[in-house]
Coordinates of C-alpha atoms in Angstrom, one line a residue:
X1224 CA -8.3 -77.0 66.8
X1225 CA -6.7 -74.1 64.5
X1226 CA -3.3 -74.1 64.2
X1227 CA -2.5 -70.2 65.1
X1228 CA -0.9 -69.4 61.9
X1229 CA -3.9 -71.0 59.3
X1230 CA -6.6 -67.8 59.3
X1231 CA -10.0 -69.2 58.9
X1232 CA -12.0 -68.6 56.1
X1233 CA -13.9 -65.8 54.2
X1234 CA -16.8 -66.0 52.2
X1235 CA -17.0 -62.6 51.7
X1236 CA -13.7 -61.6 50.4
X1237 CA -14.0 -59.7 46.6
X1238 CA -14.8 -62.8 43.8
X1239 CA -11.2 -61.6 41.1
X1240 CA -12.0 -60.0 38.9
X1241 CA -8.9 -59.4 35.0
X1242 CA -7.0 -55.8 34.3
X1243 CA -5.1 -55.2 31.3
X1244 CA -1.1 -53.4 31.8
X1245 CA -1.0 -50.7 29.4
X1246 CA 1.5 -48.2 28.3
X1247 CA 1.8 -45.2 25.5
X1248 CA 5.0 -44.1 25.6
X1249 CA 6.0 -45.1 29.4
X1250 CA 2.7 -43.5 30.6
X1251 CA 1.1 -45.9 32.0
X1252 CA -2.1 -47.5 32.5
X1253 CA -4.6 -49.9 34.8
X1254 CA -7.6 -50.9 32.1
X1255 CA -11.0 -52.8 34.0
X1256 CA -13.3 -53.8 31.0
X1257 CA -16.0 -53.5 33.0
X1258 CA -18.5 -54.4 30.1
X1259 CA -19.6 -57.3 31.3
X1260 CA -19.9 -56.9 34.6
X1261 CA -17.4 -55.9 37.3
X1262 CA -16.8 -54.2 40.1
X1263 CA -17.5 -49.7 41.6
X1264 CA -14.3 -48.4 41.8
X1265 CA -13.3 -46.1 44.8
X1266 CA -11.0 -43.5 45.3
X1267 CA -9.2 -46.9 48.4
X1268 CA -9.5 -49.1 45.4
X1269 CA -8.0 -47.4 43.6
X1270 CA -4.7 -45.6 45.2
X1271 CA -4.5 -48.5 46.6
X1272 CA -4.1 -50.1 43.4
X1273 CA -2.1 -46.8 42.4
X1274 CA 1.1 -48.0 44.9
X1275 CA 3.5 -48.9 42.6
X1276 CA 5.3 -50.8 46.2
X1277 CA 2.0 -52.1 47.1
X1278 CA -0.2 -52.2 44.2
X1279 CA 0.4 -52.8 40.2
X1280 CA 0.8 -49.5 40.1
X1281 CA -0.1 -45.9 37.0
X1282 CA -0.8 -43.2 35.4
X1283 CA -4.5 -43.5 35.5
X1284 CA -6.8 -46.0 35.3
X1285 CA -9.3 -46.5 33.4
X1286 CA -12.4 -48.2 33.1
X1287 CA -14.3 -50.0 29.7
X1288 CA -18.1 -49.5 30.1
X1289 CA -21.2 -50.3 26.8
X1290 CA -22.5 -47.5 25.7
X1291 CA -25.1 -47.5 23.8
X1292 CA -24.6 -44.4 21.1
X1293 CA -20.3 -45.0 21.0
X1294 CA -18.3 -48.5 20.9
X1295 CA -17.8 -47.6 24.8
X1296 CA -17.0 -45.5 27.3
X1297 CA -13.7 -44.1 29.2
X1298 CA -13.8 -43.4 32.7
X1299 CA -9.9 -42.3 33.9
X1300 CA -8.6 -42.0 37.8
X1301 CA -5.9 -40.5 39.2
X1302 CA -3.2 -42.5 41.1
X1303 CA -4.4 -40.3 44.1
X1304 CA -7.9 -41.7 43.5
X1305 CA -9.1 -38.3 41.6
X1306 CA -11.7 -38.9 38.0
X1307 CA -9.6 -37.5 35.6
X1308 CA -12.3 -35.7 32.2
X1309 CA -9.8 -36.6 30.1
X1310 CA -6.4 -39.1 29.0
X1311 CA -5.2 -39.0 25.8
X1312 CA -2.9 -41.4 26.1
X1313 CA -4.7 -44.8 28.1
X1314 CA -8.2 -43.5 24.6
X1315 CA -5.3 -44.4 22.2
X1316 CA -4.4 -47.4 24.9
X1317 CA -8.1 -48.6 25.3
X1318 CA -8.9 -47.8 21.3
X1319 CA -6.0 -50.3 19.4
X1320 CA -7.2 -52.4 21.9
X1321 CA -10.2 -52.5 20.1
X1322 CA -9.5 -52.7 17.3
X1323 CA -7.3 -56.1 18.0
X1324 CA -10.1 -57.4 19.5
X1325 CA -13.3 -55.9 16.7
X1326 CA -11.0 -56.0 13.8
X1327 CA -12.5 -52.1 13.3
X1328 CA -10.8 -49.0 11.5
X1329 CA -12.6 -46.3 13.0
X1330 CA -15.1 -45.8 15.6
X1331 CA -16.1 -43.8 18.2
X1332 CA -15.3 -44.0 22.7
X1333 CA -16.9 -41.0 24.4
X1334 CA -15.7 -39.6 26.9
X1335 CA -15.8 -37.3 29.5
X1336 CA -15.2 -34.7 26.5
X1337 CA -18.9 -36.3 24.2
X1338 CA -16.7 -38.6 21.8
X1339 CA -13.7 -39.0 20.5
X1340 CA -12.6 -40.6 16.9
X1341 CA -10.2 -43.0 17.0
X1342 CA -8.6 -44.5 13.6
X1343 CA -5.6 -47.3 12.2
X1344 CA -3.4 -44.5 11.8
X1345 CA -1.2 -48.3 10.4
X1346 CA 2.2 -48.9 11.3
X1347 CA 0.9 -50.1 14.9
X1348 CA 0.3 -46.5 15.4
X1349 CA -3.3 -44.9 16.8
X1350 CA -4.4 -41.3 15.9
X1351 CA -7.4 -39.9 18.0
X1352 CA -9.2 -36.8 18.0
X1353 CA -9.1 -35.6 21.2
X1354 CA -11.6 -32.5 20.7
X1355 CA -11.1 -29.3 19.4
X1356 CA -9.4 -27.1 22.5
X1357 CA -11.3 -25.1 24.7
X1358 CA -9.4 -21.3 25.6
X1359 CA -12.0 -19.5 27.4
X1360 CA -11.7 -18.8 31.1
X1361 CA -14.2 -20.3 32.2
X1362 CA -13.6 -23.5 30.3
X1363 CA -10.7 -24.3 31.8
X1364 CA -11.9 -23.5 34.1
X1365 CA -9.8 -20.9 35.4
X1366 CA -11.2 -18.9 39.0
X1367 CA -12.3 -15.2 37.1
X1368 CA -11.9 -13.6 34.1
X1369 CA -8.4 -14.2 32.6
X1370 CA -6.5 -14.0 28.8
X1371 CA -5.7 -17.2 27.8
X1372 CA -2.0 -17.0 25.8
X1373 CA -0.8 -14.7 28.8
X1374 CA -1.5 -15.6 32.0
X1375 CA -0.3 -13.0 34.6
X1376 CA 1.8 -15.8 36.0
X1377 CA 5.2 -14.8 36.4
X1378 CA 7.2 -17.4 33.0
X1379 CA 4.3 -15.9 31.0
X1380 CA 2.3 -19.4 30.9
X1381 CA -0.2 -20.3 28.4
X1382 CA -4.1 -21.8 30.1
X1383 CA -4.9 -24.2 27.9
X1384 CA -8.5 -27.2 28.7
X1385 CA -8.4 -30.8 26.8
X1386 CA -11.2 -32.0 28.5
X1387 CA -8.7 -30.7 31.8
X1388 CA -6.5 -28.1 32.7
X1389 CA -3.9 -27.5 31.7
X1390 CA -0.9 -24.4 32.0
X1391 CA 1.8 -24.9 29.7
X1392 CA 5.4 -22.2 30.6
X1393 CA 8.4 -22.0 27.0
X1394 CA 11.6 -22.3 28.5
X1395 CA 14.6 -22.4 26.9
X1396 CA 16.3 -25.5 28.1
X1397 CA 13.9 -28.2 28.8
X1398 CA 16.2 -30.0 30.5
X1399 CA 17.8 -28.2 33.1
X1400 CA 13.7 -26.9 34.5
X1401 CA 12.8 -27.8 38.0
X1402 CA 9.7 -30.6 37.5
X1403 CA 9.4 -32.0 40.2
X1404 CA 9.3 -28.1 42.4
X1405 CA 7.1 -26.4 40.3
X1406 CA 5.2 -28.6 38.5
X1407 CA 4.2 -29.6 42.4
X1408 CA 3.9 -25.5 43.6
X1409 CA 1.4 -25.5 40.0
X1410 CA -0.5 -27.5 39.2
X1411 CA -2.5 -25.9 43.5
X1412 CA -2.2 -22.4 41.6
X1413 CA -4.8 -21.0 42.9
X1414 CA -5.7 -19.8 39.4
X1415 CA -7.3 -23.3 38.3
X1416 CA -10.7 -24.2 41.1
X1417 CA -10.0 -28.1 39.9
X1418 CA -5.7 -27.7 39.6
X1419 CA -4.0 -28.4 36.8
X1420 CA -1.1 -30.5 34.1
X1421 CA 1.6 -28.9 34.3
X1422 CA 3.9 -28.7 30.8
X1423 CA 6.9 -27.2 30.2
X1424 CA 7.1 -26.3 26.7
X1425 CA 11.3 -26.0 24.5
X1426 CA 10.6 -25.1 20.4
X1427 CA 12.8 -26.7 18.9
X1428 CA 11.5 -25.4 15.1
X1429 CA 8.8 -24.4 13.7
X1430 CA 6.9 -28.3 13.6
X1431 CA 8.9 -30.1 16.7
X1432 CA 9.2 -29.3 20.7
X1433 CA 10.7 -30.6 23.7
X1434 CA 7.8 -31.4 26.7
X1435 CA 8.8 -32.2 30.4
X1436 CA 5.3 -33.0 32.4
X1437 CA 3.8 -32.7 34.8
X1438 CA 0.5 -34.4 35.7
X1439 CA -2.7 -33.8 37.8
X1440 CA -2.7 -35.7 41.1
X1441 CA 0.4 -38.4 38.8
X1442 CA 3.1 -36.1 39.1
X1443 CA 6.7 -36.4 36.5
X1444 CA 5.4 -38.7 33.3
X1445 CA 7.3 -40.1 30.8
X1446 CA 4.2 -39.2 28.1
X1447 CA 0.2 -37.1 28.4
X1448 CA -1.3 -36.8 25.5
X1449 CA -3.8 -34.4 26.8
X1450 CA -0.1 -32.8 27.7
X1451 CA 1.0 -33.3 23.7
X1452 CA -1.9 -31.2 22.7
X1453 CA -2.3 -29.1 24.8
X1454 CA 1.4 -27.6 24.4
X1455 CA 0.7 -28.1 20.9
X1456 CA -2.3 -25.5 20.6
X1457 CA -0.2 -23.4 23.1
X1458 CA 3.6 -22.7 20.5
X1459 CA 0.4 -22.4 17.9
X1460 CA -1.7 -19.6 19.8
X1461 CA 1.8 -17.6 20.8
X1462 CA 3.0 -18.2 17.1
X1463 CA 6.5 -19.7 17.6
X1464 CA 5.3 -23.3 15.5
X1465 CA 2.8 -24.7 13.2
X1466 CA -0.7 -26.6 14.5
X1467 CA 1.2 -29.6 12.7
X1468 CA 4.2 -31.1 15.2
X1469 CA 6.3 -33.7 16.6
X1470 CA 6.6 -32.9 20.3
X1471 CA 9.4 -35.2 21.6
X1472 CA 9.2 -36.1 25.4
X1473 CA 11.0 -38.0 27.5
X1474 CA 9.1 -42.4 26.7
X1475 CA 9.4 -41.1 22.8
X1476 CA 8.0 -39.0 20.4
X1477 CA 4.0 -37.7 19.7
X1478 CA 2.5 -36.1 16.6
X1479 CA 0.1 -33.5 17.3
X1480 CA -1.9 -31.9 14.0
X1481 CA -4.7 -29.3 15.4
X1482 CA -6.9 -29.1 12.1
X1483 CA -10.7 -27.5 12.2
X1484 CA -12.2 -30.7 13.6
X1485 CA -10.4 -31.4 16.3
X1486 CA -6.6 -31.8 18.0
X1487 CA -5.4 -35.1 16.7
X1488 CA -3.3 -37.6 18.3
X1489 CA -0.7 -40.2 16.8
X1490 CA 1.1 -43.0 18.6
X1491 CA 2.4 -45.9 19.6
X1492 CA 0.9 -47.3 22.4
X1493 CA 2.0 -51.2 24.1
X1494 CA 0.5 -54.1 25.4
X1495 CA 2.0 -55.3 29.0
X1496 CA 0.4 -58.3 30.1
X1497 CA -2.8 -59.6 31.3
X1498 CA -3.4 -60.0 35.2
X1499 CA -6.4 -60.9 37.5
X1500 CA -6.9 -59.6 41.2
X1501 CA -6.8 -61.4 44.0
X1502 CA -9.8 -61.3 46.6
X1503 CA -6.8 -60.9 49.2
X1504 CA -5.7 -58.2 48.3
X1505 CA -9.5 -56.6 47.0
X1506 CA -9.9 -57.2 50.9

């Protein structure tokens, strides 16, 4: 006899697997290490994990896979289940994890952008070269040929690519921006066939900017590495700042240095916990 409230045993439930919860200045991630094998992700599973009420919650999910030419290969997903070509803070978090794991002070990680150089910057900080910014319309990409330094959009924004598309507005006071309303609106602007991240920048001085962030596929975030890079590049291209700036985000501050070899980003990271998904959740 089986009691009515007892569920029959199921042998087909997925095996549990572990994940790490990390964040860079409040920009939070679920990281799944698949170097020794692991699950194939689906849009539905990513969305389920990303639900902050019934799953774990994250701004982005990242997987670590083996690579023949780099220390590891990274793939990024947004919380809405879409893929993201780049994620600077997640790259830094994983780089710090691998620094601690291997004892290496510098190495390359492969992403959709190519090889990204990672370094131990000392004092618990991690530095990553996010590559050269993309400033030509077809590389960002935009829908058709146009001047990327002054887009024909109210507010006179700048378009930049950092392995993902960006739209940067300059404002007098970043704190008063309707971030939720304008971010959601401009994420889907017709100039951006792949949607876009949206940044609102207040210039504080030649070496400092204040940044408010709407991430494509995630919404409002406390920090973003690629958004910080794109905002700094846009400010420098406009002649509003120098190429090395401190970016103040809601979660803290990020150092951005636009060098000849790419845009370097330096900031702290945190590994919050490691846990295991249950077969019930995965099924």
